[in-house]
PDB file of C-alpha atoms in Angstrom:
ATOM      1  CA  MET Q   1     158.501  86.898 190.721  1.00 57.00           C
ATOM      2  CA  THR Q   2     162.164  86.331 189.866  1.00 52.00           C
ATOM      3  CA  ASN Q   3     164.851  86.199 192.546  1.00 49.00           C
ATOM      4  CA  SER Q   4     166.403  89.399 191.198  1.00 51.00           C
ATOM      5  CA  ASN Q   5     163.067  91.209 191.479  1.00 53.00           C
ATOM      6  CA  ARG Q   6     162.650  89.930 195.033  1.00 51.00           C
ATOM      7  CA  ARG Q   7     166.098  91.157 196.005  1.00 51.00           C
ATOM      8  CA  ARG Q   8     165.407  94.536 194.433  1.00 52.00           C
ATOM      9  CA  LEU Q   9     162.092  94.908 196.262  1.00 53.00           C
ATOM     10  CA  LEU Q  10     163.575  93.774 199.565  1.00 49.00           C
ATOM     11  CA  GLY Q  11     166.315  96.343 199.120  1.00 53.00           C
ATOM     12  CA  PHE Q  12     163.719  99.099 198.832  1.00 48.00           C
ATOM     13  CA  ALA Q  13     161.931  97.816 201.920  1.00 49.00           C
ATOM     14  CA  GLY Q  14     164.854  97.275 204.261  1.00 46.00           C
ATOM     15  CA  GLY Q  15     165.473  99.087 207.498  1.00 40.00           C
ATOM     16  CA  THR Q  16     164.241  98.670 211.089  1.00 33.00           C
ATOM     17  CA  ALA Q  17     164.558 100.442 214.414  1.00 30.00           C
ATOM     18  CA  ALA Q  18     164.884  99.433 218.079  1.00 29.00           C
ATOM     19  CA  LEU Q  19     161.771  98.677 220.132  1.00 32.00           C
ATOM     20  CA  ALA Q  20     160.609 101.464 222.415  1.00 32.00           C
ATOM     21  CA  ALA Q  21     159.400 100.918 225.989  1.00 29.00           C
ATOM     22  CA  LEU Q  22     155.797  99.775 226.451  1.00 36.00           C
ATOM     23  CA  LYS Q  23     153.188 101.772 228.355  1.00 41.00           C
ATOM     24  CA  PRO Q  24     149.511 101.318 229.301  1.00 45.00           C
ATOM     25  CA  VAL Q  25     146.830 101.717 226.606  1.00 50.00           C
ATOM     26  CA  HIS Q  26     144.723 104.874 226.519  1.00 50.00           C
ATOM     27  CA  ALA Q  27     142.512 105.492 223.487  1.00 48.00           C
ATOM     28  CA  GLN Q  28     143.106 109.259 223.689  1.00 51.00           C
ATOM     29  CA  ASP Q  29     146.927 108.950 223.658  1.00 75.00           C
ATOM     30  CA  LYS Q  30     148.836 109.877 220.534  1.00 89.00           C
ATOM     31  CA  PHE Q  31     148.902 106.919 218.158  1.00 96.00           C
ATOM     32  CA  PRO Q  32     151.213 105.544 217.078  1.00 96.00           C
ATOM     33  CA  SER Q  33     153.622 106.550 219.801  1.00 96.00           C
ATOM     34  CA  ARG Q  34     156.411 104.116 218.963  1.00 95.00           C
ATOM     35  CA  LEU Q  35     157.526 101.532 216.414  1.00 97.00           C
ATOM     36  CA  ILE Q  36     154.881  99.117 215.046  1.00 98.00           C
ATOM     37  CA  GLU Q  37     155.694  95.418 214.897  1.00 98.00           C
ATOM     38  CA  VAL Q  38     154.459  93.367 211.926  1.00 97.00           C
ATOM     39  CA  VAL Q  39     154.402  89.712 212.999  1.00 97.00           C
ATOM     40  CA  THR Q  40     154.561  87.000 210.337  1.00 93.00           C
ATOM     41  CA  HIS Q  41     154.740  83.207 210.430  1.00 90.00           C
ATOM     42  CA  ALA Q  42     157.089  83.096 207.436  1.00 82.00           C
ATOM     43  CA  GLY Q  43     160.854  83.170 207.207  1.00 82.00           C
ATOM     44  CA  VAL Q  44     162.790  86.046 205.680  1.00 83.00           C
ATOM     45  CA  GLY Q  45     162.385  86.157 201.893  1.00 77.00           C
ATOM     46  CA  GLY Q  46     159.161  84.167 201.709  1.00 73.00           C
ATOM     47  CA  GLY Q  47     156.023  85.525 200.064  1.00 79.00           C
ATOM     48  CA  THR Q  48     154.427  86.678 203.308  1.00 85.00           C
ATOM     49  CA  ASP Q  49     157.643  88.299 204.537  1.00 87.00           C
ATOM     50  CA  ILE Q  50     158.036  90.141 201.230  1.00 88.00           C
ATOM     51  CA  THR Q  51     154.421  91.321 201.342  1.00 92.00           C
ATOM     52  CA  ALA Q  52     154.989  92.795 204.797  1.00 93.00           C
ATOM     53  CA  ARG Q  53     158.107  94.622 203.661  1.00 94.00           C
ATOM     54  CA  MET Q  54     156.391  95.989 200.565  1.00 94.00           C
ATOM     55  CA  MET Q  55     153.675  97.499 202.748  1.00 96.00           C
ATOM     56  CA  MET Q  56     156.398  98.986 204.953  1.00 96.00           C
ATOM     57  CA  VAL Q  57     157.914 101.014 202.124  1.00 96.00           C
ATOM     58  CA  HIS Q  58     155.214 103.683 202.317  1.00 96.00           C
ATOM     59  CA  ALA Q  59     153.851 102.972 205.820  1.00 97.00           C
ATOM     60  CA  PRO Q  60     156.392 105.044 207.808  1.00 97.00           C
ATOM     61  CA  GLY Q  61     155.409 108.132 205.845  1.00 96.00           C
ATOM     62  CA  VAL Q  62     151.720 107.445 206.418  1.00 97.00           C
ATOM     63  CA  PHE Q  63     151.931 106.611 210.130  1.00 97.00           C
ATOM     64  CA  LYS Q  64     154.885 108.877 210.992  1.00 96.00           C
ATOM     65  CA  THR Q  65     156.645 106.013 212.760  1.00 97.00           C
ATOM     66  CA  GLU Q  66     158.907 103.090 211.935  1.00 97.00           C
ATOM     67  CA  PHE Q  67     157.855  99.485 211.280  1.00 97.00           C
ATOM     68  CA  VAL Q  68     159.732  96.224 211.860  1.00 97.00           C
ATOM     69  CA  VAL Q  69     159.003  92.678 210.694  1.00 95.00           C
ATOM     70  CA  VAL Q  70     159.014  90.084 213.456  1.00 95.00           C
ATOM     71  CA  ASN Q  71     159.369  86.571 211.985  1.00 92.00           C
ATOM     72  CA  ARG Q  72     157.924  83.922 214.306  1.00 93.00           C
ATOM     73  CA  VAL Q  73     158.173  80.669 212.364  1.00 88.00           C
ATOM     74  CA  GLY Q  74     156.574  77.467 213.622  1.00 87.00           C
ATOM     75  CA  GLY Q  75     153.298  75.658 214.139  1.00 87.00           C
ATOM     76  CA  SER Q  76     151.673  76.890 210.919  1.00 86.00           C
ATOM     77  CA  GLY Q  77     151.087  80.321 212.413  1.00 90.00           C
ATOM     78  CA  ALA Q  78     150.746  79.205 216.040  1.00 93.00           C
ATOM     79  CA  ALA Q  79     154.065  80.771 217.087  1.00 94.00           C
ATOM     80  CA  ALA Q  80     153.117  84.104 215.511  1.00 94.00           C
ATOM     81  CA  LEU Q  81     149.684  84.100 217.152  1.00 95.00           C
ATOM     82  CA  GLN Q  82     151.142  83.222 220.549  1.00 95.00           C
ATOM     83  CA  TYR Q  83     153.729  85.992 220.275  1.00 96.00           C
ATOM     84  CA  ALA Q  84     151.062  88.597 219.504  1.00 96.00           C
ATOM     85  CA  MET Q  85     148.760  87.369 222.257  1.00 95.00           C
ATOM     86  CA  GLU Q  86     151.466  88.106 224.834  1.00 96.00           C
ATOM     87  CA  LYS Q  87     151.769  91.747 223.734  1.00 96.00           C
ATOM     88  CA  PRO Q  88     149.682  94.731 224.917  1.00 96.00           C
ATOM     89  CA  ARG Q  89     146.525  95.305 222.891  1.00 96.00           C
ATOM     90  CA  ASP Q  90     147.446  98.880 222.027  1.00 97.00           C
ATOM     91  CA  GLY Q  91     147.716  98.746 218.224  1.00 97.00           C
ATOM     92  CA  HIS Q  92     151.486  98.644 218.056  1.00 98.00           C
ATOM     93  CA  VAL Q  93     151.494  94.957 217.129  1.00 98.00           C
ATOM     94  CA  ILE Q  94     149.775  93.735 213.963  1.00 98.00           C
ATOM     95  CA  LEU Q  95     149.966  90.385 212.194  1.00 98.00           C
ATOM     96  CA  LEU Q  96     150.122  89.515 208.525  1.00 97.00           C
ATOM     97  CA  ILE Q  97     148.156  86.276 208.207  1.00 96.00           C
ATOM     98  CA  THR Q  98     147.063  83.764 205.579  1.00 92.00           C
ATOM     99  CA  GLN Q  99     144.327  81.122 205.675  1.00 92.00           C
ATOM    100  CA  THR Q 100     146.913  78.836 207.283  1.00 89.00           C
ATOM    101  CA  HIS Q 101     146.410  80.704 210.554  1.00 94.00           C
ATOM    102  CA  LEU Q 102     142.684  79.997 210.380  1.00 94.00           C
ATOM    103  CA  LEU Q 103     143.262  76.288 209.855  1.00 91.00           C
ATOM    104  CA  THR Q 104     145.593  76.343 212.857  1.00 92.00           C
ATOM    105  CA  ILE Q 105     142.858  78.003 214.934  1.00 94.00           C
ATOM    106  CA  LEU Q 106     140.335  75.361 213.818  1.00 93.00           C
ATOM    107  CA  ARG Q 107     142.682  72.586 214.904  1.00 90.00           C
ATOM    108  CA  SER Q 108     143.885  74.256 218.107  1.00 90.00           C
ATOM    109  CA  LYS Q 109     141.182  72.680 220.338  1.00 85.00           C
ATOM    110  CA  GLY Q 110     140.369  76.039 221.878  1.00 86.00           C
ATOM    111  CA  LYS Q 111     143.898  77.353 222.399  1.00 91.00           C
ATOM    112  CA  PHE Q 112     143.206  80.134 219.916  1.00 94.00           C
ATOM    113  CA  ASP Q 113     139.855  81.844 219.340  1.00 95.00           C
ATOM    114  CA  TYR Q 114     138.924  83.202 215.913  1.00 96.00           C
ATOM    115  CA  ALA Q 115     136.839  85.888 217.660  1.00 96.00           C
ATOM    116  CA  ASP Q 116     140.096  87.412 218.949  1.00 97.00           C
ATOM    117  CA  LEU Q 117     141.176  88.323 215.406  1.00 97.00           C
ATOM    118  CA  VAL Q 118     140.280  91.827 214.244  1.00 98.00           C
ATOM    119  CA  PRO Q 119     140.743  92.236 210.450  1.00 98.00           C
ATOM    120  CA  LEU Q 120     142.307  95.512 209.312  1.00 98.00           C
ATOM    121  CA  ALA Q 121     143.088  95.300 205.581  1.00 98.00           C
ATOM    122  CA  ARG Q 122     143.758  92.698 202.924  1.00 98.00           C
ATOM    123  CA  ALA Q 123     147.102  92.947 201.174  1.00 97.00           C
ATOM    124  CA  THR Q 124     147.122  90.289 198.451  1.00 94.00           C
ATOM    125  CA  ASP Q 125     144.565  88.057 196.814  1.00 91.00           C
ATOM    126  CA  ASP Q 126     146.366  85.439 194.735  1.00 87.00           C
ATOM    127  CA  PRO Q 127     143.739  83.444 192.806  1.00 90.00           C
ATOM    128  CA  GLN Q 128     144.117  79.704 192.403  1.00 92.00           C
ATOM    129  CA  ILE Q 129     144.256  78.392 188.862  1.00 95.00           C
ATOM    130  CA  LEU Q 130     143.147  74.926 187.785  1.00 97.00           C
ATOM    131  CA  ALA Q 131     145.987  73.635 185.617  1.00 97.00           C
ATOM    132  CA  VAL Q 132     147.081  70.491 183.768  1.00 97.00           C
ATOM    133  CA  GLY Q 133     150.263  69.454 182.008  1.00 97.00           C
ATOM    134  CA  LYS Q 134     150.663  70.103 178.296  1.00 96.00           C
ATOM    135  CA  GLY Q 135     150.263  66.389 177.575  1.00 95.00           C
ATOM    136  CA  SER Q 136     146.968  66.141 179.432  1.00 96.00           C
ATOM    137  CA  PRO Q 137     143.936  64.883 177.490  1.00 96.00           C
ATOM    138  CA  PHE Q 138     141.876  67.603 179.184  1.00 97.00           C
ATOM    139  CA  LYS Q 139     141.826  70.604 176.876  1.00 96.00           C
ATOM    140  CA  THR Q 140     139.108  72.534 178.717  1.00 97.00           C
ATOM    141  CA  ALA Q 141     137.746  72.732 182.224  1.00 96.00           C
ATOM    142  CA  GLN Q 142     134.563  71.042 181.025  1.00 96.00           C
ATOM    143  CA  ASP Q 143     136.623  68.065 179.830  1.00 96.00           C
ATOM    144  CA  LEU Q 144     138.203  67.659 183.247  1.00 96.00           C
ATOM    145  CA  LEU Q 145     134.998  68.216 185.218  1.00 95.00           C
ATOM    146  CA  GLY Q 146     133.094  65.747 183.072  1.00 95.00           C
ATOM    147  CA  ALA Q 147     135.728  63.054 183.441  1.00 96.00           C
ATOM    148  CA  GLY Q 148     135.858  63.691 187.184  1.00 96.00           C
ATOM    149  CA  LYS Q 149     132.289  62.510 187.602  1.00 95.00           C
ATOM    150  CA  GLY Q 150     133.359  59.018 186.517  1.00 95.00           C
ATOM    151  CA  ARG Q 151     136.751  58.687 188.178  1.00 94.00           C
ATOM    152  CA  ALA Q 152     138.830  60.386 190.838  1.00 95.00           C
ATOM    153  CA  HIS Q 153     141.492  62.729 189.520  1.00 96.00           C
ATOM    154  CA  LYS Q 154     144.955  62.794 191.091  1.00 96.00           C
ATOM    155  CA  TYR Q 155     145.576  66.319 192.418  1.00 96.00           C
ATOM    156  CA  GLY Q 156     148.907  67.657 193.612  1.00 94.00           C
ATOM    157  CA  THR Q 157     148.764  69.802 196.746  1.00 90.00           C
ATOM    158  CA  SER Q 158     151.356  71.362 199.024  1.00 81.00           C
ATOM    159  CA  LEU Q 159     149.893  69.928 202.237  1.00 77.00           C
ATOM    160  CA  VAL Q 160     147.208  67.475 203.325  1.00 83.00           C
ATOM    161  CA  GLY Q 161     144.487  69.556 204.938  1.00 84.00           C
ATOM    162  CA  GLY Q 162     146.041  72.788 203.685  1.00 85.00           C
ATOM    163  CA  VAL Q 163     144.519  75.684 201.791  1.00 87.00           C
ATOM    164  CA  ASP Q 164     144.784  74.116 198.330  1.00 89.00           C
ATOM    165  CA  HIS Q 165     143.496  70.734 199.581  1.00 90.00           C
ATOM    166  CA  ILE Q 166     140.413  72.452 200.985  1.00 90.00           C
ATOM    167  CA  ALA Q 167     139.904  74.324 197.712  1.00 91.00           C
ATOM    168  CA  VAL Q 168     140.223  71.112 195.652  1.00 93.00           C
ATOM    169  CA  ALA Q 169     137.709  69.294 197.854  1.00 91.00           C
ATOM    170  CA  SER Q 170     135.278  72.214 197.719  1.00 89.00           C
ATOM    171  CA  ILE Q 171     135.491  72.464 193.916  1.00 93.00           C
ATOM    172  CA  ALA Q 172     134.980  68.712 193.510  1.00 93.00           C
ATOM    173  CA  ARG Q 173     131.948  68.799 195.802  1.00 91.00           C
ATOM    174  CA  THR Q 174     130.419  71.810 194.027  1.00 92.00           C
ATOM    175  CA  ALA Q 175     130.990  70.278 190.578  1.00 94.00           C
ATOM    176  CA  GLY Q 176     129.598  66.862 191.567  1.00 94.00           C
ATOM    177  CA  MET Q 177     132.928  65.132 190.934  1.00 95.00           C
ATOM    178  CA  GLN Q 178     134.291  62.107 192.721  1.00 94.00           C
ATOM    179  CA  ALA Q 179     136.423  62.826 195.780  1.00 92.00           C
ATOM    180  CA  PRO Q 180     139.912  63.611 194.464  1.00 93.00           C
ATOM    181  CA  THR Q 181     143.028  61.605 195.241  1.00 95.00           C
ATOM    182  CA  ILE Q 182     145.437  63.959 196.983  1.00 94.00           C
ATOM    183  CA  VAL Q 183     149.187  63.721 196.368  1.00 95.00           C
ATOM    184  CA  PRO Q 184     151.027  66.041 198.791  1.00 90.00           C
ATOM    185  CA  PHE Q 185     154.359  67.689 197.984  1.00 87.00           C
ATOM    186  CA  ARG Q 186     156.745  69.905 199.924  1.00 78.00           C
ATOM    187  CA  GLY Q 187     155.523  73.088 198.265  1.00 78.00           C
ATOM    188  CA  GLY Q 188     153.997  74.739 195.234  1.00 82.00           C
ATOM    189  CA  GLY Q 189     157.209  74.485 193.238  1.00 84.00           C
ATOM    190  CA  ASP Q 190     157.228  70.688 193.537  1.00 90.00           C
ATOM    191  CA  VAL Q 191     153.567  70.560 192.555  1.00 92.00           C
ATOM    192  CA  VAL Q 192     154.353  72.470 189.347  1.00 93.00           C
ATOM    193  CA  ILE Q 193     157.322  70.192 188.546  1.00 94.00           C
ATOM    194  CA  ASN Q 194     155.159  67.077 188.868  1.00 95.00           C
ATOM    195  CA  LEU Q 195     152.391  68.691 186.834  1.00 95.00           C
ATOM    196  CA  VAL Q 196     154.886  69.301 184.027  1.00 96.00           C
ATOM    197  CA  GLY Q 197     156.158  65.735 184.360  1.00 95.00           C
ATOM    198  CA  GLY Q 198     152.693  64.224 184.107  1.00 95.00           C
ATOM    199  CA  ASN Q 199     152.884  62.567 187.537  1.00 96.00           C
ATOM    200  CA  ILE Q 200     149.559  64.089 188.577  1.00 97.00           C
ATOM    201  CA  ASP Q 201     146.391  64.837 186.638  1.00 97.00           C
ATOM    202  CA  CYS Q 202     145.902  68.422 187.744  1.00 97.00           C
ATOM    203  CA  ALA Q 203     146.515  70.970 190.468  1.00 96.00           C
ATOM    204  CA  LEU Q 204     145.528  74.364 191.770  1.00 94.00           C
ATOM    205  CA  VAL Q 205     148.463  76.745 191.426  1.00 92.00           C
ATOM    206  CA  ASN Q 206     149.121  80.440 191.858  1.00 87.00           C
ATOM    207  CA  TYR Q 207     150.250  82.340 188.787  1.00 88.00           C
ATOM    208  CA  ALA Q 208     153.568  83.552 190.221  1.00 81.00           C
ATOM    209  CA  GLU Q 209     154.796  80.058 191.146  1.00 83.00           C
ATOM    210  CA  ALA Q 210     154.064  78.724 187.647  1.00 89.00           C
ATOM    211  CA  GLU Q 211     154.531  81.826 185.473  1.00 88.00           C
ATOM    212  CA  SER Q 212     157.460  80.470 183.451  1.00 91.00           C
ATOM    213  CA  GLN Q 213     155.694  77.137 182.834  1.00 95.00           C
ATOM    214  CA  PHE Q 214     152.527  78.889 181.689  1.00 95.00           C
ATOM    215  CA  LYS Q 215     154.514  81.099 179.312  1.00 94.00           C
ATOM    216  CA  ALA Q 216     156.508  78.134 177.967  1.00 96.00           C
ATOM    217  CA  GLY Q 217     153.358  76.097 177.391  1.00 96.00           C
ATOM    218  CA  ASP Q 218     154.506  73.337 179.743  1.00 97.00           C
ATOM    219  CA  ILE Q 219     151.257  73.575 181.692  1.00 97.00           C
ATOM    220  CA  ARG Q 220     147.805  74.725 180.619  1.00 97.00           C
ATOM    221  CA  ALA Q 221     145.366  76.832 182.646  1.00 97.00           C
ATOM    222  CA  LEU Q 222     141.758  75.642 182.486  1.00 98.00           C
ATOM    223  CA  ALA Q 223     139.988  77.936 184.949  1.00 97.00           C
ATOM    224  CA  ILE Q 224     140.680  80.634 187.512  1.00 95.00           C
ATOM    225  CA  PHE Q 225     138.704  80.712 190.744  1.00 94.00           C
ATOM    226  CA  ALA Q 226     138.242  84.452 191.111  1.00 90.00           C
ATOM    227  CA  GLU Q 227     135.492  86.981 190.520  1.00 87.00           C
ATOM    228  CA  LYS Q 228     137.212  88.279 187.386  1.00 88.00           C
ATOM    229  CA  ARG Q 229     139.587  86.858 184.796  1.00 90.00           C
ATOM    230  CA  LEU Q 230     143.286  87.315 185.451  1.00 87.00           C
ATOM    231  CA  ALA Q 231     145.006  89.957 183.331  1.00 84.00           C
ATOM    232  CA  ALA Q 232     147.974  87.636 182.773  1.00 86.00           C
ATOM    233  CA  LEU Q 233     145.657  84.875 181.452  1.00 92.00           C
ATOM    234  CA  PRO Q 234     142.812  86.761 179.761  1.00 92.00           C
ATOM    235  CA  GLY Q 235     141.562  83.738 177.806  1.00 96.00           C
ATOM    236  CA  VAL Q 236     141.053  81.564 180.880  1.00 97.00           C
ATOM    237  CA  PRO Q 237     137.445  81.489 182.214  1.00 97.00           C
ATOM    238  CA  THR Q 238     136.474  81.983 185.840  1.00 96.00           C
ATOM    239  CA  GLY Q 239     134.953  79.235 187.941  1.00 96.00           C
ATOM    240  CA  LYS Q 240     131.565  80.906 187.630  1.00 95.00           C
ATOM    241  CA  GLU Q 241     131.844  80.846 183.839  1.00 97.00           C
ATOM    242  CA  ILE Q 242     132.369  77.060 183.844  1.00 96.00           C
ATOM    243  CA  GLY Q 243     129.515  76.432 186.280  1.00 95.00           C
ATOM    244  CA  VAL Q 244     131.577  76.107 189.472  1.00 94.00           C
ATOM    245  CA  PRO Q 245     130.967  79.364 191.355  1.00 91.00           C
ATOM    246  CA  GLY Q 246     133.167  80.405 194.229  1.00 85.00           C
ATOM    247  CA  SER Q 247     136.482  82.087 194.795  1.00 85.00           C
ATOM    248  CA  HIS Q 248     139.573  80.218 195.938  1.00 89.00           C
ATOM    249  CA  SER Q 249     142.812  82.067 196.469  1.00 88.00           C
ATOM    250  CA  THR Q 250     145.848  82.429 198.638  1.00 87.00           C
ATOM    251  CA  VAL Q 251     145.223  85.593 200.622  1.00 93.00           C
ATOM    252  CA  ARG Q 252     147.397  87.646 202.930  1.00 95.00           C
ATOM    253  CA  GLY Q 253     146.167  90.458 205.076  1.00 97.00           C
ATOM    254  CA  PHE Q 254     146.685  92.397 208.264  1.00 98.00           C
ATOM    255  CA  ILE Q 255     144.894  91.848 211.553  1.00 98.00           C
ATOM    256  CA  THR Q 256     145.313  92.812 215.165  1.00 98.00           C
ATOM    257  CA  LEU Q 257     143.802  91.302 218.295  1.00 97.00           C
ATOM    258  CA  ARG Q 258     140.606  92.087 220.155  1.00 97.00           C
ATOM    259  CA  GLY Q 259     141.047  94.795 222.783  1.00 97.00           C
ATOM    260  CA  VAL Q 260     142.712  97.477 220.654  1.00 97.00           C
ATOM    261  CA  PRO Q 261     140.708 100.744 221.005  1.00 97.00           C
ATOM    262  CA  ASP Q 262     138.342 101.508 218.133  1.00 97.00           C
ATOM    263  CA  ASP Q 263     140.026 104.775 217.171  1.00 96.00           C
ATOM    264  CA  ARG Q 264     143.319 102.916 216.718  1.00 98.00           C
ATOM    265  CA  LEU Q 265     141.653 100.193 214.684  1.00 98.00           C
ATOM    266  CA  LYS Q 266     140.335 102.843 212.299  1.00 97.00           C
ATOM    267  CA  ALA Q 267     143.730 104.524 212.094  1.00 98.00           C
ATOM    268  CA  LEU Q 268     145.432 101.201 211.345  1.00 98.00           C
ATOM    269  CA  GLU Q 269     142.897 100.269 208.664  1.00 98.00           C
ATOM    270  CA  SER Q 270     143.022 103.575 206.807  1.00 98.00           C
ATOM    271  CA  GLY Q 271     146.797 103.875 207.112  1.00 98.00           C
ATOM    272  CA  LEU Q 272     147.499 100.347 205.876  1.00 98.00           C
ATOM    273  CA  VAL Q 273     145.198 100.773 202.884  1.00 98.00           C
ATOM    274  CA  LYS Q 274     146.856 104.082 202.012  1.00 98.00           C
ATOM    275  CA  ALA Q 275     150.340 102.564 202.330  1.00 97.00           C
ATOM    276  CA  MET Q 276     149.418  99.672 200.033  1.00 98.00           C
ATOM    277  CA  GLN Q 277     147.980 102.024 197.446  1.00 97.00           C
ATOM    278  CA  GLY Q 278     151.510 103.361 197.001  1.00 95.00           C
ATOM    279  CA  GLN Q 279     153.356 102.829 193.730  1.00 94.00           C
ATOM    280  CA  LEU Q 280     155.839 100.196 194.898  1.00 94.00           C
ATOM    281  CA  PHE Q 281     153.216  97.955 196.477  1.00 96.00           C
ATOM    282  CA  GLN Q 282     151.033  98.213 193.383  1.00 95.00           C
ATOM    283  CA  THR Q 283     154.042  97.316 191.219  1.00 93.00           C
ATOM    284  CA  TYR Q 284     154.657  94.326 193.487  1.00 91.00           C
ATOM    285  CA  LEU Q 285     151.093  93.109 192.915  1.00 91.00           C
ATOM    286  CA  GLU Q 286     151.439  93.508 189.160  1.00 87.00           C
ATOM    287  CA  THR Q 287     154.850  91.859 188.786  1.00 83.00           C
ATOM    288  CA  SER Q 288     153.899  88.900 191.006  1.00 81.00           C
ATOM    289  CA  GLY Q 289     150.734  88.164 189.001  1.00 77.00           C
ATOM    290  CA  GLN Q 290     148.306  88.958 191.804  1.00 83.00           C
ATOM    291  CA  SER Q 291     144.961  90.652 191.602  1.00 85.00           C
ATOM    292  CA  MET Q 292     145.173  94.409 191.228  1.00 88.00           C
ATOM    293  CA  ASP Q 293     142.007  94.522 193.362  1.00 90.00           C
ATOM    294  CA  SER Q 294     143.862  92.879 196.243  1.00 94.00           C
ATOM    295  CA  VAL Q 295     143.911  95.810 198.646  1.00 97.00           C
ATOM    296  CA  VAL Q 296     140.648  96.232 200.542  1.00 97.00           C
ATOM    297  CA  GLY Q 297     139.623  97.463 203.968  1.00 98.00           C
ATOM    298  CA  ALA Q 298     138.351  95.691 207.049  1.00 98.00           C
ATOM    299  CA  GLY Q 299     134.791  94.950 205.875  1.00 97.00           C
ATOM    300  CA  PRO Q 300     135.473  92.823 202.780  1.00 96.00           C
ATOM    301  CA  TRP Q 301     138.573  91.316 204.398  1.00 97.00           C
ATOM    302  CA  LYS Q 302     136.548  90.135 207.403  1.00 97.00           C
ATOM    303  CA  ALA Q 303     133.826  88.731 205.133  1.00 95.00           C
ATOM    304  CA  GLN Q 304     136.413  86.696 203.232  1.00 93.00           C
ATOM    305  CA  LEU Q 305     137.937  85.320 206.439  1.00 95.00           C
ATOM    306  CA  ASP Q 306     134.486  84.481 207.829  1.00 96.00           C
ATOM    307  CA  ASP Q 307     133.620  82.569 204.648  1.00 91.00           C
ATOM    308  CA  PHE Q 308     136.871  80.627 204.781  1.00 91.00           C
ATOM    309  CA  MET Q 309     136.316  79.640 208.422  1.00 93.00           C
ATOM    310  CA  VAL Q 310     132.913  78.194 207.546  1.00 92.00           C
ATOM    311  CA  GLU Q 311     134.125  76.413 204.410  1.00 86.00           C
ATOM    312  CA  GLY Q 312     137.358  75.274 206.048  1.00 88.00           C
ATOM    313  CA  LYS Q 313     135.574  73.764 209.043  1.00 91.00           C
ATOM    314  CA  LYS Q 314     133.069  71.974 206.810  1.00 87.00           C
ATOM    315  CA  THR Q 315     135.754  70.558 204.516  1.00 86.00           C
ATOM    316  CA  LEU Q 316     138.111  69.489 207.322  1.00 88.00           C
ATOM    317  CA  GLU Q 317     135.232  67.657 208.986  1.00 89.00           C
ATOM    318  CA  THR Q 318     134.268  65.978 205.696  1.00 85.00           C
ATOM    319  CA  LEU Q 319     137.873  64.909 205.176  1.00 84.00           C
ATOM    320  CA  GLY Q 320     138.093  63.538 208.713  1.00 86.00           C
ATOM    321  CA  LEU Q 321     140.851  66.002 209.571  1.00 84.00           C
ATOM    322  CA  LEU Q 322     139.021  67.827 212.355  1.00 83.00           C
ATOM    323  CA  LYS Q 323     138.218  65.902 215.517  1.00 72.00           C
TER     324      LYS Q 323
END
């Protein structure tokens, strides 16, 4: 998404209100009875922050109350989790999380418990794309996978032990390739730059962060790790089509914490899904190159998080990153 598009979308989504006084939780009370806080681990203007604000465009009309983003940056989601844990479990505080929060929980040595997270609705599902530079000798995914059985490829990632590192390791293991050599960078933008420059063999990237390079032909997509092909890259096969089943994506979705009454959980789930089915949020998904099937309710969202916890724990242990 271009900076101008981001500014335009943020302009639509602006506006907050003051916090109202807290009161004890009663399932039969009117809900919501005051402003709802949306806690994120990202700074203002980042992808997660923007996703929260896009949801908030239609949410006030659905819930008949105001929403405010609370940015709690630090500790790879730990600060956001801690903030929410100190609030009443009454449904007026929700979090927008990514897999990063789950990795933080895995490494927290019991400080945070995954069982405390109650999934509400997924917001975005941004598939990861296996890509190489235009000068790469690998013209197809089969070329790269075959070569990877004889030598370790050099993969660019945004963080050692992060979401894309785990995905790379899982793909290599599934495909019977040698363990990849990981080259960490400060973020996805730097990964794309080094892919274009030929400093790494390959990388997993999201479409939005590499859209201009894909369109210019500076990098080449070999496979997309999603259930269906991406509309923006219709000629690129899925992982299943190349013999490496499994979905790998950057996901964002809403949760609350255990203890919120069931009737409020249902109201939050249905209201969030309805808000994200609104025109502006759907336009946001389309213009940022994300799956148009991103928005789902609590059931499939929980299943995806459960799968990532299992795979993440296994991969971190294999990599020696979980003691």
